[in-house]
Short mmCIF file of C-alpha atoms and ligand atoms in Angstrom, two decimals:
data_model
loop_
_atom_site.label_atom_id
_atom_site.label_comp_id
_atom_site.label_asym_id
_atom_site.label_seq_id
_atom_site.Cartn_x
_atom_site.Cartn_y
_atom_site.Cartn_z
CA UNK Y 273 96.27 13.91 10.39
CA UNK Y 274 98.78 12.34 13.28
CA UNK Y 275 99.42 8.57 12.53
CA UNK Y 276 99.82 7.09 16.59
CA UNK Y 277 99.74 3.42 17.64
CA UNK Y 278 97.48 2.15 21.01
CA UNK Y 279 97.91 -0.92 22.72
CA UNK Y 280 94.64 -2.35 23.48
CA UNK Y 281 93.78 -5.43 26.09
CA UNK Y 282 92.04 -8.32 24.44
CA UNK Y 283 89.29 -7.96 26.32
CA UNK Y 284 89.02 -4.17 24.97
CA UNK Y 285 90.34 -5.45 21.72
CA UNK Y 286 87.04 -7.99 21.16
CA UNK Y 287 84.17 -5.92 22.54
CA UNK Y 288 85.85 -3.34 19.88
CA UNK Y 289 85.54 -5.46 17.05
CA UNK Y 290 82.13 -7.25 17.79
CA UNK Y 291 80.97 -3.17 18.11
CA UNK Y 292 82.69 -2.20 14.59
CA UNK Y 293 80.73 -5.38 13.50
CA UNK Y 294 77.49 -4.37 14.81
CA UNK Y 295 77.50 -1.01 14.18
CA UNK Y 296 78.71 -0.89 10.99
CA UNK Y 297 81.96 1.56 11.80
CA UNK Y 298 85.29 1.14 11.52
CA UNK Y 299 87.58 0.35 14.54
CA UNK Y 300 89.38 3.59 13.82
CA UNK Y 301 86.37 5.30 13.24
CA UNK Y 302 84.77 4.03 16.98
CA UNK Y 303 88.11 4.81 18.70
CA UNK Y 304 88.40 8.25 17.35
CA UNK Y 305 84.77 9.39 18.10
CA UNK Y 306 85.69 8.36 21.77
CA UNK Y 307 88.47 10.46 21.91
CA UNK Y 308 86.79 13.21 20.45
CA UNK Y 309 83.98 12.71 23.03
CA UNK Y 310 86.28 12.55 25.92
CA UNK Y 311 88.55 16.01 24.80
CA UNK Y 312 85.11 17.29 24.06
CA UNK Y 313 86.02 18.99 20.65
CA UNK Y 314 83.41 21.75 19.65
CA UNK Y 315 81.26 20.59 16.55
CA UNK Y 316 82.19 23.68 14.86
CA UNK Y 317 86.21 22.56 14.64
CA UNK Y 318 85.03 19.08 13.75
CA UNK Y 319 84.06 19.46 10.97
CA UNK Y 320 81.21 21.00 8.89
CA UNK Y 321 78.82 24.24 10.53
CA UNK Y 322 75.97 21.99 11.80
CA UNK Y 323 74.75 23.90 14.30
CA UNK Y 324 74.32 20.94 17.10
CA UNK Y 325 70.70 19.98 18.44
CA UNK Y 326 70.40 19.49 22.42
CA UNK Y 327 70.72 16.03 22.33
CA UNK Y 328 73.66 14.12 23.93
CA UNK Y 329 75.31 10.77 22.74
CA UNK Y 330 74.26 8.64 22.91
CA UNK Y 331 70.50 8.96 22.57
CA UNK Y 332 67.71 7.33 20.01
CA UNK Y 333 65.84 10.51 18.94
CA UNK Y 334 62.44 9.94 17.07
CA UNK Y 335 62.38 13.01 14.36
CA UNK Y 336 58.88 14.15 12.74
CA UNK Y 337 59.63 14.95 9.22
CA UNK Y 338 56.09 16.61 8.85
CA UNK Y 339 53.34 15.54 5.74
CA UNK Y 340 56.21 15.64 3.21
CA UNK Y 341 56.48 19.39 2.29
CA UNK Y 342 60.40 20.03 3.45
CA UNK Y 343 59.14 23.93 4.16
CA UNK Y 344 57.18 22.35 7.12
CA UNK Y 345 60.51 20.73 8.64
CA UNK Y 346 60.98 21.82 12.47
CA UNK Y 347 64.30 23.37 12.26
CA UNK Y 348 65.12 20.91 15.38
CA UNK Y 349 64.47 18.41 13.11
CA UNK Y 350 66.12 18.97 10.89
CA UNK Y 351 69.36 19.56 12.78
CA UNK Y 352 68.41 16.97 14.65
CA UNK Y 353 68.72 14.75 11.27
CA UNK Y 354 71.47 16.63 10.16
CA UNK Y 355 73.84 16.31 13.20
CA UNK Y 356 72.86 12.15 13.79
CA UNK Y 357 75.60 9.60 13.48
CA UNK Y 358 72.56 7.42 11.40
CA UNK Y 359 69.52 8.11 10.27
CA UNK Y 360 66.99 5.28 10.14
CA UNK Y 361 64.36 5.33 8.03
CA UNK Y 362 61.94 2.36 8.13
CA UNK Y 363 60.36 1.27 4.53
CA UNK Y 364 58.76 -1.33 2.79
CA UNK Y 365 61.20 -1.88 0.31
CA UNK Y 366 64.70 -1.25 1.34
CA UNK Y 367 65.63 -0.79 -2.66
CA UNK Y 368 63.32 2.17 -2.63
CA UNK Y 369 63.61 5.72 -1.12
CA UNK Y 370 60.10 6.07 0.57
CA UNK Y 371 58.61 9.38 1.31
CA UNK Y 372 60.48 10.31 5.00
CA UNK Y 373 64.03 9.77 3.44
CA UNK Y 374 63.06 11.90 0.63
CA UNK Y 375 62.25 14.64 2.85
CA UNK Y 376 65.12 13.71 5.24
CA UNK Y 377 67.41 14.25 1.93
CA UNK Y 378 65.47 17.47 1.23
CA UNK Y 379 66.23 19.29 4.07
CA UNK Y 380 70.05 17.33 5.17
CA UNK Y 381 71.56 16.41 1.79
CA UNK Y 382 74.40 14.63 3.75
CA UNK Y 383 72.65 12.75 6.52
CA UNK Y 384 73.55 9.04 6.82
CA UNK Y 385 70.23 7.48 6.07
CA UNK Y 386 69.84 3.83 6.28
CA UNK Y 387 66.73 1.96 5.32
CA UNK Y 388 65.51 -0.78 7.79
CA UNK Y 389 62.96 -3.23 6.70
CA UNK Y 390 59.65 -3.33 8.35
CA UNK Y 391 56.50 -5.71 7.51
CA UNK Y 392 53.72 -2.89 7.59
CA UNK Y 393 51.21 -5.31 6.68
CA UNK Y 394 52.15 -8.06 8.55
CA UNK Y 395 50.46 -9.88 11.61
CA UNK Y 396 51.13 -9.12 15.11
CA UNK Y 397 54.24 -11.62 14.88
CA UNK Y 398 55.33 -10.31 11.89
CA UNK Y 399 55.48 -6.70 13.49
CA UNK Y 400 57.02 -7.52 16.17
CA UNK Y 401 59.41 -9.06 14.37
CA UNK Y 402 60.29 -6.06 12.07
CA UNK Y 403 59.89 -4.35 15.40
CA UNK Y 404 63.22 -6.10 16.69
CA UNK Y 405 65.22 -5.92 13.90
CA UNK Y 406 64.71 -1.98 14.34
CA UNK Y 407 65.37 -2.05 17.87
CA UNK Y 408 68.66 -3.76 16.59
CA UNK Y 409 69.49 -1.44 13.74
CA UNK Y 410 69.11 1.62 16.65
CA UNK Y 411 71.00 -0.50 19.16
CA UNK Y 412 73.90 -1.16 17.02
CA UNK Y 413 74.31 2.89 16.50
CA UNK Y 414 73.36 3.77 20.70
CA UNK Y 415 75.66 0.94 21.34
CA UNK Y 416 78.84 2.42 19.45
CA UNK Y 417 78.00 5.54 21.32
CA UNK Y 418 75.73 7.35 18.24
CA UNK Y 419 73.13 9.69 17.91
CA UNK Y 420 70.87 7.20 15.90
CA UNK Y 421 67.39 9.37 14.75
CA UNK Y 422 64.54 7.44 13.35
CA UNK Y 423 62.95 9.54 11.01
CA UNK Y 424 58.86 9.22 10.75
CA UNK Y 425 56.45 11.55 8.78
CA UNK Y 426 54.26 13.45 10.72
CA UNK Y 427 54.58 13.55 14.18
CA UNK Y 428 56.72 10.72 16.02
CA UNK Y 429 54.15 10.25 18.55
CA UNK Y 430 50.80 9.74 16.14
CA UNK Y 431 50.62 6.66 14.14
CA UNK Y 432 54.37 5.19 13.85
CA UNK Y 433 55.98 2.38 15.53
CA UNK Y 434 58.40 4.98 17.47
CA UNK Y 435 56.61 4.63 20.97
CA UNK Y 436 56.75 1.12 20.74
CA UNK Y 437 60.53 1.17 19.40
CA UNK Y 438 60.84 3.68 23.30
CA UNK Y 439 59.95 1.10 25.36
CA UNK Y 440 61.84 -1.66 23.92
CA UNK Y 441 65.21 0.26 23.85
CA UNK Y 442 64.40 1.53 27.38
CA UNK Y 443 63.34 -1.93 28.06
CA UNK Y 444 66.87 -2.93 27.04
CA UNK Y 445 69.15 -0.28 27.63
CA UNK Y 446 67.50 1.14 31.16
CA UNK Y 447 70.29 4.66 30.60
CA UNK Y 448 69.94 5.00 27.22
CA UNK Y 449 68.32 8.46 26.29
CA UNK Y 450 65.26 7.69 24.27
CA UNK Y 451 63.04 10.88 23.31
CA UNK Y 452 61.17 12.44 20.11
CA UNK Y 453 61.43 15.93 17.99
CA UNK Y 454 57.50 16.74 17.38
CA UNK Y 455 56.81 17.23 13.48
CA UNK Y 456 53.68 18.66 12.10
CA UNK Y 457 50.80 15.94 11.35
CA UNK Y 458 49.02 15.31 8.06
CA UNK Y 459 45.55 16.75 9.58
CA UNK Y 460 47.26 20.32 11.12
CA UNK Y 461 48.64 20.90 7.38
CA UNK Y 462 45.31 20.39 6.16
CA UNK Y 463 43.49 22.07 8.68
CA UNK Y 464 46.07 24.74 8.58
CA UNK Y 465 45.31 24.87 4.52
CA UNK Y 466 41.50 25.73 4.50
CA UNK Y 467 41.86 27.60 7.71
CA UNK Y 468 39.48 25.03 9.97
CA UNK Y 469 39.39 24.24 13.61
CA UNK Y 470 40.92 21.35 15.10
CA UNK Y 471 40.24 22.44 18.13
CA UNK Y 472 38.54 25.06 20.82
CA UNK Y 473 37.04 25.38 24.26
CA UNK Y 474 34.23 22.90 24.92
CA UNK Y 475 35.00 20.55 21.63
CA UNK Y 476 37.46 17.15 21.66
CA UNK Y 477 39.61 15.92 18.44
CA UNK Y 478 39.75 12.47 17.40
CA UNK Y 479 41.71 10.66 15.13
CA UNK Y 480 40.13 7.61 13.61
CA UNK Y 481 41.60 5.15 11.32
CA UNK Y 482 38.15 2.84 11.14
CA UNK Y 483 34.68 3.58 9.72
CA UNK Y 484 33.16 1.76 13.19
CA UNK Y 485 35.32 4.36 15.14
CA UNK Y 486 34.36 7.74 12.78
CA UNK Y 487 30.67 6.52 13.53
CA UNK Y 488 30.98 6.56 16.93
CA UNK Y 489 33.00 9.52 17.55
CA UNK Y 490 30.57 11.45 14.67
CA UNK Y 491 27.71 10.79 17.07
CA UNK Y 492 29.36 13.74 19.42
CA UNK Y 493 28.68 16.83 17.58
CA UNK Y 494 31.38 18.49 19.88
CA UNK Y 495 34.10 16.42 18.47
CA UNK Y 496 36.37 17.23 15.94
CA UNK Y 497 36.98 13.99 13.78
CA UNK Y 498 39.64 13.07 11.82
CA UNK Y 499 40.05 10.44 9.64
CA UNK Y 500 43.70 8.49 8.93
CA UNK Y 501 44.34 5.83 6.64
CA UNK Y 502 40.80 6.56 5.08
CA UNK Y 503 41.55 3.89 1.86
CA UNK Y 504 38.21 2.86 1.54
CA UNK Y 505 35.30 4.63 -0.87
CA UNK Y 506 34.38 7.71 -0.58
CA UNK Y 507 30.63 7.02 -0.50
CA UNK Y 508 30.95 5.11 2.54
CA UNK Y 509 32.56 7.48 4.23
CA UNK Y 510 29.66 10.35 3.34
CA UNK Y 511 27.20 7.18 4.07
CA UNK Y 512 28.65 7.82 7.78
CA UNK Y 513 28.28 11.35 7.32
CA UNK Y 514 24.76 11.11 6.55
CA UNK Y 515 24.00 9.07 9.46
CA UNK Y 516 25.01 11.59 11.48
CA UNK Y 517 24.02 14.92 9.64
CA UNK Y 518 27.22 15.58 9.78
CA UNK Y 519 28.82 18.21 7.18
CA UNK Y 520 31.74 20.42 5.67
CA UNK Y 521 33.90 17.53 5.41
CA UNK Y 522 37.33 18.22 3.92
CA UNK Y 523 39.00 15.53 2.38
CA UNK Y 524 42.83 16.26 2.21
CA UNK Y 525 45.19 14.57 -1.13
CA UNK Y 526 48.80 14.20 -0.82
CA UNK Y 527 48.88 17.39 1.74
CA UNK Y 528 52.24 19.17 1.30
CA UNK Y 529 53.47 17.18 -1.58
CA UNK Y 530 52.79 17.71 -5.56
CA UNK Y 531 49.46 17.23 -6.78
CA UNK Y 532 47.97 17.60 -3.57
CA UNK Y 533 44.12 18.50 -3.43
CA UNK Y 534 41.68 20.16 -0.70
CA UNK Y 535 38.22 18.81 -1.49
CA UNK Y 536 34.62 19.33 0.30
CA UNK Y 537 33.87 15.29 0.86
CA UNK Y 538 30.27 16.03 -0.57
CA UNK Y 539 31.57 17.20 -3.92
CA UNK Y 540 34.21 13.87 -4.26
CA UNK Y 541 33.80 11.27 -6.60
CA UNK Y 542 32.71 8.14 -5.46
CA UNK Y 543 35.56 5.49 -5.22
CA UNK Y 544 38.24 5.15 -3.37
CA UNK Y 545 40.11 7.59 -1.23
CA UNK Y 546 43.86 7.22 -1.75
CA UNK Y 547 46.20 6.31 1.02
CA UNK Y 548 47.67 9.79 1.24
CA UNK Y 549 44.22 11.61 2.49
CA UNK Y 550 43.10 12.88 5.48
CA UNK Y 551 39.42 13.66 6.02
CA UNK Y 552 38.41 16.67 8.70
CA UNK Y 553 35.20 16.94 10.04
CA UNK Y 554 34.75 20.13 11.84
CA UNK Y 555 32.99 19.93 15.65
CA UNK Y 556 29.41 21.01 14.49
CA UNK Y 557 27.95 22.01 17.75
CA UNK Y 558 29.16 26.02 18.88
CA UNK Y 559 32.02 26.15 21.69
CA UNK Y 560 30.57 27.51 25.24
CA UNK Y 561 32.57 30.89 24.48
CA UNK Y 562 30.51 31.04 21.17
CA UNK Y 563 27.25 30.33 22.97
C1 SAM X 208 50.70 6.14 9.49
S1 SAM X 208 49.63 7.50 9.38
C2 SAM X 208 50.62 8.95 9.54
C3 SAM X 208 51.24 9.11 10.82
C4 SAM X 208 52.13 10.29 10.99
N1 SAM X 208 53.08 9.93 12.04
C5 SAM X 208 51.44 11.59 11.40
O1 SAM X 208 51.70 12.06 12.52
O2 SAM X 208 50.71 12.15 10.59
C6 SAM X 208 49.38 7.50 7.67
C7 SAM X 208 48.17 8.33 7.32
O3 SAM X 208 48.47 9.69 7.53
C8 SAM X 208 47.79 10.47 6.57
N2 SAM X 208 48.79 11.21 5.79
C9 SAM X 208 50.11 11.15 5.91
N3 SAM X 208 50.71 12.00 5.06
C10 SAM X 208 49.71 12.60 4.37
C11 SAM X 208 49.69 13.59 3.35
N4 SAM X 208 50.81 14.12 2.87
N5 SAM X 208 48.47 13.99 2.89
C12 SAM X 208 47.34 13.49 3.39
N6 SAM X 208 47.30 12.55 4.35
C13 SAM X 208 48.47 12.10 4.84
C14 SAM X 208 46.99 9.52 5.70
O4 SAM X 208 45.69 9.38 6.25
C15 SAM X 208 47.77 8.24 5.88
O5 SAM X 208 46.94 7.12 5.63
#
């Protein structure tokens, strides 16, 4: 390492140190990444064999970690995870490491995870709250130049708070590159797992996180229907069922993690479903090509 001195301006000087503050770098540690940016040093020579995903700095990249099985890691993903200046990972209980940063650490021992708080539960004001103080935590990185990823189980698109976080960073930073690395969803593991369709000619899929919403979409026999965020009982859910003749239900437990559990929904025991499932119900009526 070659010790040199740089004279800044004070104007350079300040929006140097209110960026170190923000961002959580060092000075030395900002000024050298933008020296390395502008001689354009190959990642290989600096420093260890990542190989680099196609994403410039810097960008906000929303990274689908999958159901929680590391084997079902995109290998953009994880490179994606792997290569980022900071890896957010938004939890309940910042003293905690929640389910995506125990994946994230499965598959990128070394990535630079840091938890932000968010208020899952919380009203609309609430959320939008936690909401901003994410937008903040990815600003602070984008700001300083980073590649900030925000990992999310699943699929970034389904069910997180990424698209949301997208238009408020594009919102406030018009340039900034804002974009997502598709993971594998709870239902396609499950699906995958007792070899069901999802999907075919003639038949839609919804996803339903309401027992209003999986009666009206099980009134379409064509429809594939599945069922998020299912913590309610599980005679309820066959009550629904009934209503609509509807059968070979597969209720999915902890898919891709230990203990997990593929279950026909007639044969569960009544009570409640856990967070962690995912119910299928397969489109009953034949596809046109099957007709
Ligand atoms: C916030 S949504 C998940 C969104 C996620 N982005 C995705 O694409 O799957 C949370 C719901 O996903 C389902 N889920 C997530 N991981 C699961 C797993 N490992 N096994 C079964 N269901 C799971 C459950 O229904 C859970 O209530």
């Amino acid at each position: 390492v070659r010790k040199s001195s740089i004279y800044l301006p004070d104007q350079l000087k300040g929006a140097l140190a209110e960026l170190a503050e923000r961002s959580g770098r060092s000075e030395a540690d900002l000024i050298r990444s933008a020296i390395e940016r502008l001689v354009a040093i190959p990642a290989d020579a600096a420093g260890p064999a990542v190989a680099e995903p196609a994403h410039p700095r810097p960008a906000v990249v929303g990274v689908g970690m999958g159901p929680g099985d590391p084997a079902l890691v995109t290998d953009l993903a994880r490179r994606t995870v792997a290569a980022a200046d900071r890896v957010l990972v938004i939890t309940t209980d910042v003293h905690s490491v929640g389910r995506s940063e125990m994946v994230v650490r499965a598959v990128a021992p070394a990535a630079k995870v840091q938890r932000v708080p968010y208020a899952i539960g919380a009203d609309d004001a609430g959320r939008q709250a936690s909401l901003a103080a994410v937008v903040t935590g990815a600003l602070a990185g984008a700001d300083a130049g980073e590649l900030v990823a925000v990992a999310v189980l699943g699929d970034p698109s389904q069910w997180t708070i990424f698209p949301d976080l997208a238009a408020a960073l594009r919102s406030a930073r018009p340039g900034l590159l804002v974009e997502g690395v598709p993971g594998v969803t709870a239902y396609q593991a499950l699906a995958a797992r007792v070899a069901t369709a999802l999907g075919a000619s003639g038949t839609a899929l919804a996803v339903v996180d309401h027992l209003e919403d999986l009666d009206r979409r099980l009134a379409e026999p064509d429809a594939c229907v599945v069922v998020y965020k299912a913590s309610t009982d599980a005679e309820a859910v066959r009550a629904v069922a009934d209503r609509h003749r509807r059968r070979g239900a597969i209720v999915g437990e902890l898919t891709g993690l230990p203990g997990q559990r593929q279950v026909p929904l007639d044969d569960l025991a009544d009570g409640p479903i856990s967070y962690l499932s995912t119910v299928v119900f397969p489109a009953t009526a034949p596809a046109p090509a099957a007709r």
